[in-house]
């Protein structure tokens, strides 16, 4: 699978609210990934060969740092997104997987699963976010860093096995808070400015200390794995064009950032194995 091409195709399906042509779908059930992020909810739909069929995103604050803070709001949002996708596809979506940040409390993990089931899905599995990203990327060796709205999660892999998984509450929300404080504006105004591509250079200069902290989190994990030379960064908070170079300078590692980094984990979530 060409991951870069797949990401761009999936981004196009979301952007144009469209679906892949029915005649191109592989035989078998459609699979759904539910990514309940701090800033974005993403539902991805793949066919039986893990090719994108449809997708949808929704800005939301129903989850914070992997914890559901508005249960009914989360259920309604996921249910509405599911219904919109079903209308586009002309068929029901019945089975879905979800993801959590590494090291999350079991109770929070159960709440994520409950949201998926309350939105009328059968829950296929719950996987940690960096592992889901590694699954999409086809990564067996190296480190995956998922920089989300609320947390920075890292998984270290060797031979396809997860050797270590760690998560800390530093993410895109912290960038917004730093920006709001520096410019003395509201959180909402800072979030809008952070997402404005025309302001990217000035914004990144102010939020760079947060990126440095993210890199220090990664370094603290990788100190025990000197053989790791490549870091794959995903997640919406790493979308800044300068993020990759700053992260490489701070970690001393080769850093790979795919196209559409926000969409890597949702696609990996939906690539769950079908039950025998």
PDB file of C-alpha atoms in Angstrom:
ATOM      1  CA  UNK A   1       0.000   0.000   0.000  1.00  0.00           C
ATOM      2  CA  UNK A   2       1.228   3.476  -0.892  1.00  0.00           C
ATOM      3  CA  UNK A   3       0.528   5.238   2.403  1.00  0.00           C
ATOM      4  CA  UNK A   4       1.006   8.769   1.069  1.00  0.00           C
ATOM      5  CA  UNK A   5      -1.424   8.166  -1.796  1.00  0.00           C
ATOM      6  CA  UNK A   6      -3.922   6.503   0.537  1.00  0.00           C
ATOM      7  CA  UNK A   7      -3.800   9.457   2.928  1.00  0.00           C
ATOM      8  CA  UNK A   8      -4.418  11.933   0.125  1.00  0.00           C
ATOM      9  CA  UNK A   9      -7.285   9.852  -1.249  1.00  0.00           C
ATOM     10  CA  UNK A  10      -8.862   9.638   2.201  1.00  0.00           C
ATOM     11  CA  UNK A  11      -8.433  13.383   2.757  1.00  0.00           C
ATOM     12  CA  UNK A  12     -10.216  13.994  -0.546  1.00  0.00           C
ATOM     13  CA  UNK A  13     -13.138  11.769   0.442  1.00  0.00           C
ATOM     14  CA  UNK A  14     -13.534  13.783   3.653  1.00  0.00           C
ATOM     15  CA  UNK A  15     -13.067  17.178   2.025  1.00  0.00           C
ATOM     16  CA  UNK A  16     -15.588  16.555  -0.757  1.00  0.00           C
ATOM     17  CA  UNK A  17     -17.982  14.514   1.417  1.00  0.00           C
ATOM     18  CA  UNK A  18     -17.812  11.729  -1.137  1.00  0.00           C
ATOM     19  CA  UNK A  19     -17.277   7.960  -1.304  1.00  0.00           C
ATOM     20  CA  UNK A  20     -15.037   5.711  -3.326  1.00  0.00           C
ATOM     21  CA  UNK A  21     -16.893   4.197  -6.324  1.00  0.00           C
ATOM     22  CA  UNK A  22     -18.893   1.140  -5.260  1.00  0.00           C
ATOM     23  CA  UNK A  23     -17.395  -0.981  -8.028  1.00  0.00           C
ATOM     24  CA  UNK A  24     -13.971  -0.472  -6.461  1.00  0.00           C
ATOM     25  CA  UNK A  25     -14.933  -1.788  -3.033  1.00  0.00           C
ATOM     26  CA  UNK A  26     -13.492  -5.176  -2.146  1.00  0.00           C
ATOM     27  CA  UNK A  27     -15.992  -7.907  -1.278  1.00  0.00           C
ATOM     28  CA  UNK A  28     -16.627  -8.212   2.410  1.00  0.00           C
ATOM     29  CA  UNK A  29     -17.793  -6.026   5.304  1.00  0.00           C
ATOM     30  CA  UNK A  30     -16.946  -2.367   5.630  1.00  0.00           C
ATOM     31  CA  UNK A  31     -14.802  -1.560   8.675  1.00  0.00           C
ATOM     32  CA  UNK A  32     -14.989   1.626  10.735  1.00  0.00           C
ATOM     33  CA  UNK A  33     -12.398   3.381  12.856  1.00  0.00           C
ATOM     34  CA  UNK A  34     -13.598   5.820  15.529  1.00  0.00           C
ATOM     35  CA  UNK A  35     -10.928   8.283  16.658  1.00  0.00           C
ATOM     36  CA  UNK A  36     -12.183  10.295  19.638  1.00  0.00           C
ATOM     37  CA  UNK A  37      -9.567  13.025  19.810  1.00  0.00           C
ATOM     38  CA  UNK A  38      -9.354  16.046  22.080  1.00  0.00           C
ATOM     39  CA  UNK A  39      -9.923  18.491  19.223  1.00  0.00           C
ATOM     40  CA  UNK A  40     -11.254  16.302  16.401  1.00  0.00           C
ATOM     41  CA  UNK A  41     -13.530  13.310  16.060  1.00  0.00           C
ATOM     42  CA  UNK A  42     -12.743  11.252  12.960  1.00  0.00           C
ATOM     43  CA  UNK A  43     -14.620   8.285  11.523  1.00  0.00           C
ATOM     44  CA  UNK A  44     -12.866   6.296   8.804  1.00  0.00           C
ATOM     45  CA  UNK A  45     -14.485   3.620   6.644  1.00  0.00           C
ATOM     46  CA  UNK A  46     -12.366   0.992   4.883  1.00  0.00           C
ATOM     47  CA  UNK A  47     -13.274  -1.941   2.682  1.00  0.00           C
ATOM     48  CA  UNK A  48     -12.198  -5.536   3.358  1.00  0.00           C
ATOM     49  CA  UNK A  49      -8.788  -4.842   1.790  1.00  0.00           C
ATOM     50  CA  UNK A  50      -8.244  -1.775   4.001  1.00  0.00           C
ATOM     51  CA  UNK A  51      -8.798   0.743   1.216  1.00  0.00           C
ATOM     52  CA  UNK A  52     -10.541   4.043   2.089  1.00  0.00           C
ATOM     53  CA  UNK A  53     -14.223   4.171   1.221  1.00  0.00           C
ATOM     54  CA  UNK A  54     -15.420   7.247   3.128  1.00  0.00           C
ATOM     55  CA  UNK A  55     -14.635   9.442   6.094  1.00  0.00           C
ATOM     56  CA  UNK A  56     -15.842  12.362   8.165  1.00  0.00           C
ATOM     57  CA  UNK A  57     -14.369  14.747  10.750  1.00  0.00           C
ATOM     58  CA  UNK A  58     -15.976  16.911  13.406  1.00  0.00           C
ATOM     59  CA  UNK A  59     -14.436  19.553  15.668  1.00  0.00           C
ATOM     60  CA  UNK A  60     -15.362  18.710  19.229  1.00  0.00           C
ATOM     61  CA  UNK A  61     -14.376  18.967  22.884  1.00  0.00           C
ATOM     62  CA  UNK A  62     -16.221  15.916  24.247  1.00  0.00           C
ATOM     63  CA  UNK A  63     -12.946  14.128  24.998  1.00  0.00           C
ATOM     64  CA  UNK A  64      -9.969  15.545  26.873  1.00  0.00           C
ATOM     65  CA  UNK A  65      -6.616  13.749  27.074  1.00  0.00           C
ATOM     66  CA  UNK A  66      -8.254  10.427  26.283  1.00  0.00           C
ATOM     67  CA  UNK A  67     -10.990  10.899  28.892  1.00  0.00           C
ATOM     68  CA  UNK A  68     -14.635  11.286  27.880  1.00  0.00           C
ATOM     69  CA  UNK A  69     -15.783  14.498  29.581  1.00  0.00           C
ATOM     70  CA  UNK A  70     -19.165  14.740  27.831  1.00  0.00           C
ATOM     71  CA  UNK A  71     -20.478  11.206  27.407  1.00  0.00           C
ATOM     72  CA  UNK A  72     -23.837  12.008  25.804  1.00  0.00           C
ATOM     73  CA  UNK A  73     -22.246  14.670  23.608  1.00  0.00           C
ATOM     74  CA  UNK A  74     -19.739  12.085  22.387  1.00  0.00           C
ATOM     75  CA  UNK A  75     -22.438   9.501  21.718  1.00  0.00           C
ATOM     76  CA  UNK A  76     -24.610  11.959  19.789  1.00  0.00           C
ATOM     77  CA  UNK A  77     -21.651  13.211  17.749  1.00  0.00           C
ATOM     78  CA  UNK A  78     -20.499   9.719  16.770  1.00  0.00           C
ATOM     79  CA  UNK A  79     -24.068   8.611  16.047  1.00  0.00           C
ATOM     80  CA  UNK A  80     -24.689  11.630  13.806  1.00  0.00           C
ATOM     81  CA  UNK A  81     -21.414  11.075  11.951  1.00  0.00           C
ATOM     82  CA  UNK A  82     -22.299   7.396  11.506  1.00  0.00           C
ATOM     83  CA  UNK A  83     -25.727   8.271  10.109  1.00  0.00           C
ATOM     84  CA  UNK A  84     -24.233  10.764   7.651  1.00  0.00           C
ATOM     85  CA  UNK A  85     -21.735   8.193   6.408  1.00  0.00           C
ATOM     86  CA  UNK A  86     -24.464   5.555   6.069  1.00  0.00           C
ATOM     87  CA  UNK A  87     -26.525   7.985   3.983  1.00  0.00           C
ATOM     88  CA  UNK A  88     -23.560   8.581   1.674  1.00  0.00           C
ATOM     89  CA  UNK A  89     -22.754   4.886   1.375  1.00  0.00           C
ATOM     90  CA  UNK A  90     -26.322   3.622   1.077  1.00  0.00           C
ATOM     91  CA  UNK A  91     -25.690   0.803   3.545  1.00  0.00           C
ATOM     92  CA  UNK A  92     -25.447   0.339   7.323  1.00  0.00           C
ATOM     93  CA  UNK A  93     -22.181   0.447   9.239  1.00  0.00           C
ATOM     94  CA  UNK A  94     -22.261  -2.135  12.001  1.00  0.00           C
ATOM     95  CA  UNK A  95     -18.756  -2.759  13.383  1.00  0.00           C
ATOM     96  CA  UNK A  96     -16.105  -0.331  14.557  1.00  0.00           C
ATOM     97  CA  UNK A  97     -12.872  -0.101  16.494  1.00  0.00           C
ATOM     98  CA  UNK A  98     -11.669   2.721  18.707  1.00  0.00           C
ATOM     99  CA  UNK A  99      -8.349   3.939  20.103  1.00  0.00           C
ATOM    100  CA  UNK A 100      -6.941   5.311  23.340  1.00  0.00           C
ATOM    101  CA  UNK A 101      -3.711   7.063  24.332  1.00  0.00           C
ATOM    102  CA  UNK A 102      -1.091   4.680  25.767  1.00  0.00           C
ATOM    103  CA  UNK A 103      -1.282   4.013  29.494  1.00  0.00           C
ATOM    104  CA  UNK A 104      -4.820   5.312  29.921  1.00  0.00           C
ATOM    105  CA  UNK A 105      -6.794   4.205  32.993  1.00  0.00           C
ATOM    106  CA  UNK A 106      -8.933   1.089  32.321  1.00  0.00           C
ATOM    107  CA  UNK A 107     -12.070   2.985  33.290  1.00  0.00           C
ATOM    108  CA  UNK A 108     -11.414   5.615  30.626  1.00  0.00           C
ATOM    109  CA  UNK A 109     -10.782   2.890  28.071  1.00  0.00           C
ATOM    110  CA  UNK A 110     -14.130   1.313  28.925  1.00  0.00           C
ATOM    111  CA  UNK A 111     -15.870   4.688  28.523  1.00  0.00           C
ATOM    112  CA  UNK A 112     -14.440   5.028  24.999  1.00  0.00           C
ATOM    113  CA  UNK A 113     -15.790   1.573  24.147  1.00  0.00           C
ATOM    114  CA  UNK A 114     -19.152   2.452  25.658  1.00  0.00           C
ATOM    115  CA  UNK A 115     -19.413   5.525  23.410  1.00  0.00           C
ATOM    116  CA  UNK A 116     -18.847   3.389  20.325  1.00  0.00           C
ATOM    117  CA  UNK A 117     -21.425   0.815  21.402  1.00  0.00           C
ATOM    118  CA  UNK A 118     -23.976   3.469  22.420  1.00  0.00           C
ATOM    119  CA  UNK A 119     -23.647   4.926  18.913  1.00  0.00           C
ATOM    120  CA  UNK A 120     -24.999   1.581  17.603  1.00  0.00           C
ATOM    121  CA  UNK A 121     -21.736  -0.093  16.628  1.00  0.00           C
ATOM    122  CA  UNK A 122     -20.485  -3.513  17.601  1.00  0.00           C
ATOM    123  CA  UNK A 123     -17.087  -2.853  19.195  1.00  0.00           C
ATOM    124  CA  UNK A 124     -14.346  -4.726  17.303  1.00  0.00           C
ATOM    125  CA  UNK A 125     -11.374  -3.704  19.460  1.00  0.00           C
ATOM    126  CA  UNK A 126      -9.698  -0.886  21.341  1.00  0.00           C
ATOM    127  CA  UNK A 127      -6.087  -0.211  20.343  1.00  0.00           C
ATOM    128  CA  UNK A 128      -3.622   2.390  21.581  1.00  0.00           C
ATOM    129  CA  UNK A 129      -3.161   5.300  19.185  1.00  0.00           C
ATOM    130  CA  UNK A 130       0.546   5.003  18.254  1.00  0.00           C
ATOM    131  CA  UNK A 131       0.091   1.278  17.612  1.00  0.00           C
ATOM    132  CA  UNK A 132      -2.834   2.027  15.307  1.00  0.00           C
ATOM    133  CA  UNK A 133      -0.673   4.548  13.450  1.00  0.00           C
ATOM    134  CA  UNK A 134       2.125   1.973  13.120  1.00  0.00           C
ATOM    135  CA  UNK A 135      -0.370  -0.500  11.696  1.00  0.00           C
ATOM    136  CA  UNK A 136      -1.365   1.894   8.929  1.00  0.00           C
ATOM    137  CA  UNK A 137       2.245   2.843   8.203  1.00  0.00           C
ATOM    138  CA  UNK A 138       3.253  -0.825   8.035  1.00  0.00           C
ATOM    139  CA  UNK A 139       5.936  -0.097  10.607  1.00  0.00           C
ATOM    140  CA  UNK A 140       7.618  -3.013  12.387  1.00  0.00           C
ATOM    141  CA  UNK A 141      10.726  -1.313  13.752  1.00  0.00           C
ATOM    142  CA  UNK A 142      11.150   2.222  15.091  1.00  0.00           C
ATOM    143  CA  UNK A 143       9.131   4.685  17.118  1.00  0.00           C
ATOM    144  CA  UNK A 144       5.722   6.220  16.448  1.00  0.00           C
ATOM    145  CA  UNK A 145       4.808   9.483  18.137  1.00  0.00           C
ATOM    146  CA  UNK A 146       1.129  10.476  18.051  1.00  0.00           C
ATOM    147  CA  UNK A 147       0.872  14.193  18.828  1.00  0.00           C
ATOM    148  CA  UNK A 148      -2.786  14.801  19.532  1.00  0.00           C
ATOM    149  CA  UNK A 149      -4.825  17.634  20.909  1.00  0.00           C
ATOM    150  CA  UNK A 150      -4.325  16.622  24.523  1.00  0.00           C
ATOM    151  CA  UNK A 151      -1.455  14.166  24.695  1.00  0.00           C
ATOM    152  CA  UNK A 152       1.820  13.059  23.162  1.00  0.00           C
ATOM    153  CA  UNK A 153       1.954   9.278  22.934  1.00  0.00           C
ATOM    154  CA  UNK A 154       4.906   7.155  21.862  1.00  0.00           C
ATOM    155  CA  UNK A 155       5.264   3.472  21.058  1.00  0.00           C
ATOM    156  CA  UNK A 156       8.563   1.709  20.396  1.00  0.00           C
ATOM    157  CA  UNK A 157       8.389  -1.295  18.080  1.00  0.00           C
ATOM    158  CA  UNK A 158      10.796  -4.092  17.231  1.00  0.00           C
ATOM    159  CA  UNK A 159       9.835  -6.839  14.808  1.00  0.00           C
ATOM    160  CA  UNK A 160       6.228  -5.682  14.994  1.00  0.00           C
ATOM    161  CA  UNK A 161       6.123  -6.075  18.778  1.00  0.00           C
ATOM    162  CA  UNK A 162       5.455  -3.061  21.026  1.00  0.00           C
ATOM    163  CA  UNK A 163       8.379  -2.873  23.460  1.00  0.00           C
ATOM    164  CA  UNK A 164       7.280   0.277  25.264  1.00  0.00           C
ATOM    165  CA  UNK A 165       4.348   2.638  25.221  1.00  0.00           C
ATOM    166  CA  UNK A 166       4.110   5.958  27.022  1.00  0.00           C
ATOM    167  CA  UNK A 167       1.857   9.003  27.049  1.00  0.00           C
ATOM    168  CA  UNK A 168       2.005  12.474  28.592  1.00  0.00           C
ATOM    169  CA  UNK A 169      -0.554  15.280  28.690  1.00  0.00           C
ATOM    170  CA  UNK A 170       1.135  17.679  26.288  1.00  0.00           C
ATOM    171  CA  UNK A 171      -0.452  18.373  22.909  1.00  0.00           C
ATOM    172  CA  UNK A 172      -2.189  20.820  20.637  1.00  0.00           C
ATOM    173  CA  UNK A 173      -4.345  22.206  23.448  1.00  0.00           C
ATOM    174  CA  UNK A 174      -1.193  23.275  25.257  1.00  0.00           C
ATOM    175  CA  UNK A 175      -0.038  25.046  22.115  1.00  0.00           C
ATOM    176  CA  UNK A 176      -3.307  26.964  22.074  1.00  0.00           C
ATOM    177  CA  UNK A 177      -2.961  27.896  25.746  1.00  0.00           C
ATOM    178  CA  UNK A 178       0.573  29.195  25.197  1.00  0.00           C
ATOM    179  CA  UNK A 179      -0.575  31.191  22.172  1.00  0.00           C
ATOM    180  CA  UNK A 180      -3.546  32.646  24.062  1.00  0.00           C
ATOM    181  CA  UNK A 181      -1.317  33.693  26.954  1.00  0.00           C
ATOM    182  CA  UNK A 182       1.370  35.197  24.734  1.00  0.00           C
ATOM    183  CA  UNK A 183      -1.106  37.253  22.711  1.00  0.00           C
ATOM    184  CA  UNK A 184      -3.587  37.894  25.532  1.00  0.00           C
ATOM    185  CA  UNK A 185      -6.510  36.571  23.550  1.00  0.00           C
ATOM    186  CA  UNK A 186      -9.211  34.026  24.339  1.00  0.00           C
ATOM    187  CA  UNK A 187      -8.691  30.302  23.916  1.00  0.00           C
ATOM    188  CA  UNK A 188     -11.166  30.248  21.003  1.00  0.00           C
ATOM    189  CA  UNK A 189      -9.365  33.109  19.254  1.00  0.00           C
ATOM    190  CA  UNK A 190      -6.013  31.397  19.773  1.00  0.00           C
ATOM    191  CA  UNK A 191      -7.337  28.090  18.426  1.00  0.00           C
ATOM    192  CA  UNK A 192      -8.647  29.819  15.289  1.00  0.00           C
ATOM    193  CA  UNK A 193      -5.313  31.565  14.775  1.00  0.00           C
ATOM    194  CA  UNK A 194      -3.411  28.320  15.297  1.00  0.00           C
ATOM    195  CA  UNK A 195      -5.440  26.686  12.524  1.00  0.00           C
ATOM    196  CA  UNK A 196      -4.986  29.635  10.131  1.00  0.00           C
ATOM    197  CA  UNK A 197      -2.292  28.671   7.621  1.00  0.00           C
ATOM    198  CA  UNK A 198      -1.564  32.340   6.916  1.00  0.00           C
ATOM    199  CA  UNK A 199      -0.458  32.778  10.548  1.00  0.00           C
ATOM    200  CA  UNK A 200       1.547  29.551  10.769  1.00  0.00           C
ATOM    201  CA  UNK A 201       5.041  31.027  10.901  1.00  0.00           C
ATOM    202  CA  UNK A 202       4.262  33.529  13.657  1.00  0.00           C
ATOM    203  CA  UNK A 203       2.205  31.015  15.620  1.00  0.00           C
ATOM    204  CA  UNK A 204       4.888  28.339  15.508  1.00  0.00           C
ATOM    205  CA  UNK A 205       7.494  30.748  16.846  1.00  0.00           C
ATOM    206  CA  UNK A 206       5.323  31.214  19.943  1.00  0.00           C
ATOM    207  CA  UNK A 207       4.359  27.567  20.464  1.00  0.00           C
ATOM    208  CA  UNK A 208       7.805  26.116  19.773  1.00  0.00           C
ATOM    209  CA  UNK A 209       8.518  25.605  23.508  1.00  0.00           C
ATOM    210  CA  UNK A 210       5.650  23.111  23.546  1.00  0.00           C
ATOM    211  CA  UNK A 211       7.253  21.224  20.648  1.00  0.00           C
ATOM    212  CA  UNK A 212      10.542  21.214  22.563  1.00  0.00           C
ATOM    213  CA  UNK A 213       8.727  19.669  25.537  1.00  0.00           C
ATOM    214  CA  UNK A 214       7.179  17.023  23.257  1.00  0.00           C
ATOM    215  CA  UNK A 215      10.662  16.180  22.011  1.00  0.00           C
ATOM    216  CA  UNK A 216      11.937  15.892  25.593  1.00  0.00           C
ATOM    217  CA  UNK A 217       9.105  13.439  26.345  1.00  0.00           C
ATOM    218  CA  UNK A 218      10.204  11.315  23.398  1.00  0.00           C
ATOM    219  CA  UNK A 219      13.859  11.529  24.386  1.00  0.00           C
ATOM    220  CA  UNK A 220      13.082  10.314  27.896  1.00  0.00           C
ATOM    221  CA  UNK A 221      11.541   7.161  26.431  1.00  0.00           C
ATOM    222  CA  UNK A 222      14.122   6.528  23.701  1.00  0.00           C
ATOM    223  CA  UNK A 223      17.116   6.789  26.055  1.00  0.00           C
ATOM    224  CA  UNK A 224      16.573   3.087  26.768  1.00  0.00           C
ATOM    225  CA  UNK A 225      16.380   2.249  23.042  1.00  0.00           C
ATOM    226  CA  UNK A 226      19.528   3.680  21.408  1.00  0.00           C
ATOM    227  CA  UNK A 227      19.007   1.449  18.384  1.00  0.00           C
ATOM    228  CA  UNK A 228      15.996   3.538  17.348  1.00  0.00           C
ATOM    229  CA  UNK A 229      17.134   5.985  14.672  1.00  0.00           C
ATOM    230  CA  UNK A 230      13.811   6.941  13.075  1.00  0.00           C
ATOM    231  CA  UNK A 231      10.742   8.568  14.593  1.00  0.00           C
ATOM    232  CA  UNK A 232       7.432   8.675  12.723  1.00  0.00           C
ATOM    233  CA  UNK A 233       5.284  11.606  13.876  1.00  0.00           C
ATOM    234  CA  UNK A 234       1.515  11.680  13.317  1.00  0.00           C
ATOM    235  CA  UNK A 235      -1.470  13.568  14.724  1.00  0.00           C
ATOM    236  CA  UNK A 236      -3.001  16.941  14.045  1.00  0.00           C
ATOM    237  CA  UNK A 237      -0.702  18.909  16.369  1.00  0.00           C
ATOM    238  CA  UNK A 238       2.373  18.058  14.274  1.00  0.00           C
ATOM    239  CA  UNK A 239       0.902  19.582  11.095  1.00  0.00           C
ATOM    240  CA  UNK A 240       3.129  22.696  11.289  1.00  0.00           C
ATOM    241  CA  UNK A 241       5.621  22.666   8.412  1.00  0.00           C
ATOM    242  CA  UNK A 242       8.533  23.414  10.784  1.00  0.00           C
ATOM    243  CA  UNK A 243       7.565  20.731  13.306  1.00  0.00           C
ATOM    244  CA  UNK A 244       9.549  17.949  11.642  1.00  0.00           C
ATOM    245  CA  UNK A 245      12.852  19.864  11.511  1.00  0.00           C
ATOM    246  CA  UNK A 246      12.567  21.169  15.069  1.00  0.00           C
ATOM    247  CA  UNK A 247      11.716  17.694  16.344  1.00  0.00           C
ATOM    248  CA  UNK A 248      14.692  16.218  14.470  1.00  0.00           C
ATOM    249  CA  UNK A 249      17.060  18.825  15.908  1.00  0.00           C
ATOM    250  CA  UNK A 250      15.805  18.267  19.450  1.00  0.00           C
ATOM    251  CA  UNK A 251      15.838  14.455  19.339  1.00  0.00           C
ATOM    252  CA  UNK A 252      18.841  13.875  17.102  1.00  0.00           C
ATOM    253  CA  UNK A 253      16.777  11.289  15.200  1.00  0.00           C
ATOM    254  CA  UNK A 254      15.542  11.029  11.646  1.00  0.00           C
ATOM    255  CA  UNK A 255      11.937  12.251  11.688  1.00  0.00           C
ATOM    256  CA  UNK A 256       9.328  11.170   9.153  1.00  0.00           C
ATOM    257  CA  UNK A 257       6.007  13.018   8.926  1.00  0.00           C
ATOM    258  CA  UNK A 258       3.448  11.631   6.465  1.00  0.00           C
ATOM    259  CA  UNK A 259       1.010  13.620   4.406  1.00  0.00           C
ATOM    260  CA  UNK A 260      -2.208  14.432   6.308  1.00  0.00           C
ATOM    261  CA  UNK A 261      -0.802  13.410   9.729  1.00  0.00           C
ATOM    262  CA  UNK A 262      -4.198  13.846  11.435  1.00  0.00           C
ATOM    263  CA  UNK A 263      -5.637  10.986   9.377  1.00  0.00           C
ATOM    264  CA  UNK A 264      -2.993   8.304   9.968  1.00  0.00           C
ATOM    265  CA  UNK A 265      -4.334   7.013  13.280  1.00  0.00           C
ATOM    266  CA  UNK A 266      -8.026   6.900  12.219  1.00  0.00           C
ATOM    267  CA  UNK A 267      -7.090   4.753   9.220  1.00  0.00           C
ATOM    268  CA  UNK A 268      -4.982   2.455  11.386  1.00  0.00           C
ATOM    269  CA  UNK A 269      -7.837   2.054  13.867  1.00  0.00           C
ATOM    270  CA  UNK A 270     -10.110   0.762  11.094  1.00  0.00           C
ATOM    271  CA  UNK A 271      -7.516  -1.816   9.961  1.00  0.00           C
ATOM    272  CA  UNK A 272      -8.531  -4.251  12.676  1.00  0.00           C
ATOM    273  CA  UNK A 273      -8.455  -7.948  11.740  1.00  0.00           C
ATOM    274  CA  UNK A 274     -11.819  -9.464  11.005  1.00  0.00           C
ATOM    275  CA  UNK A 275     -13.012 -12.143  13.391  1.00  0.00           C
ATOM    276  CA  UNK A 276     -12.416 -15.676  12.157  1.00  0.00           C
TER     277      UNK A 276
END
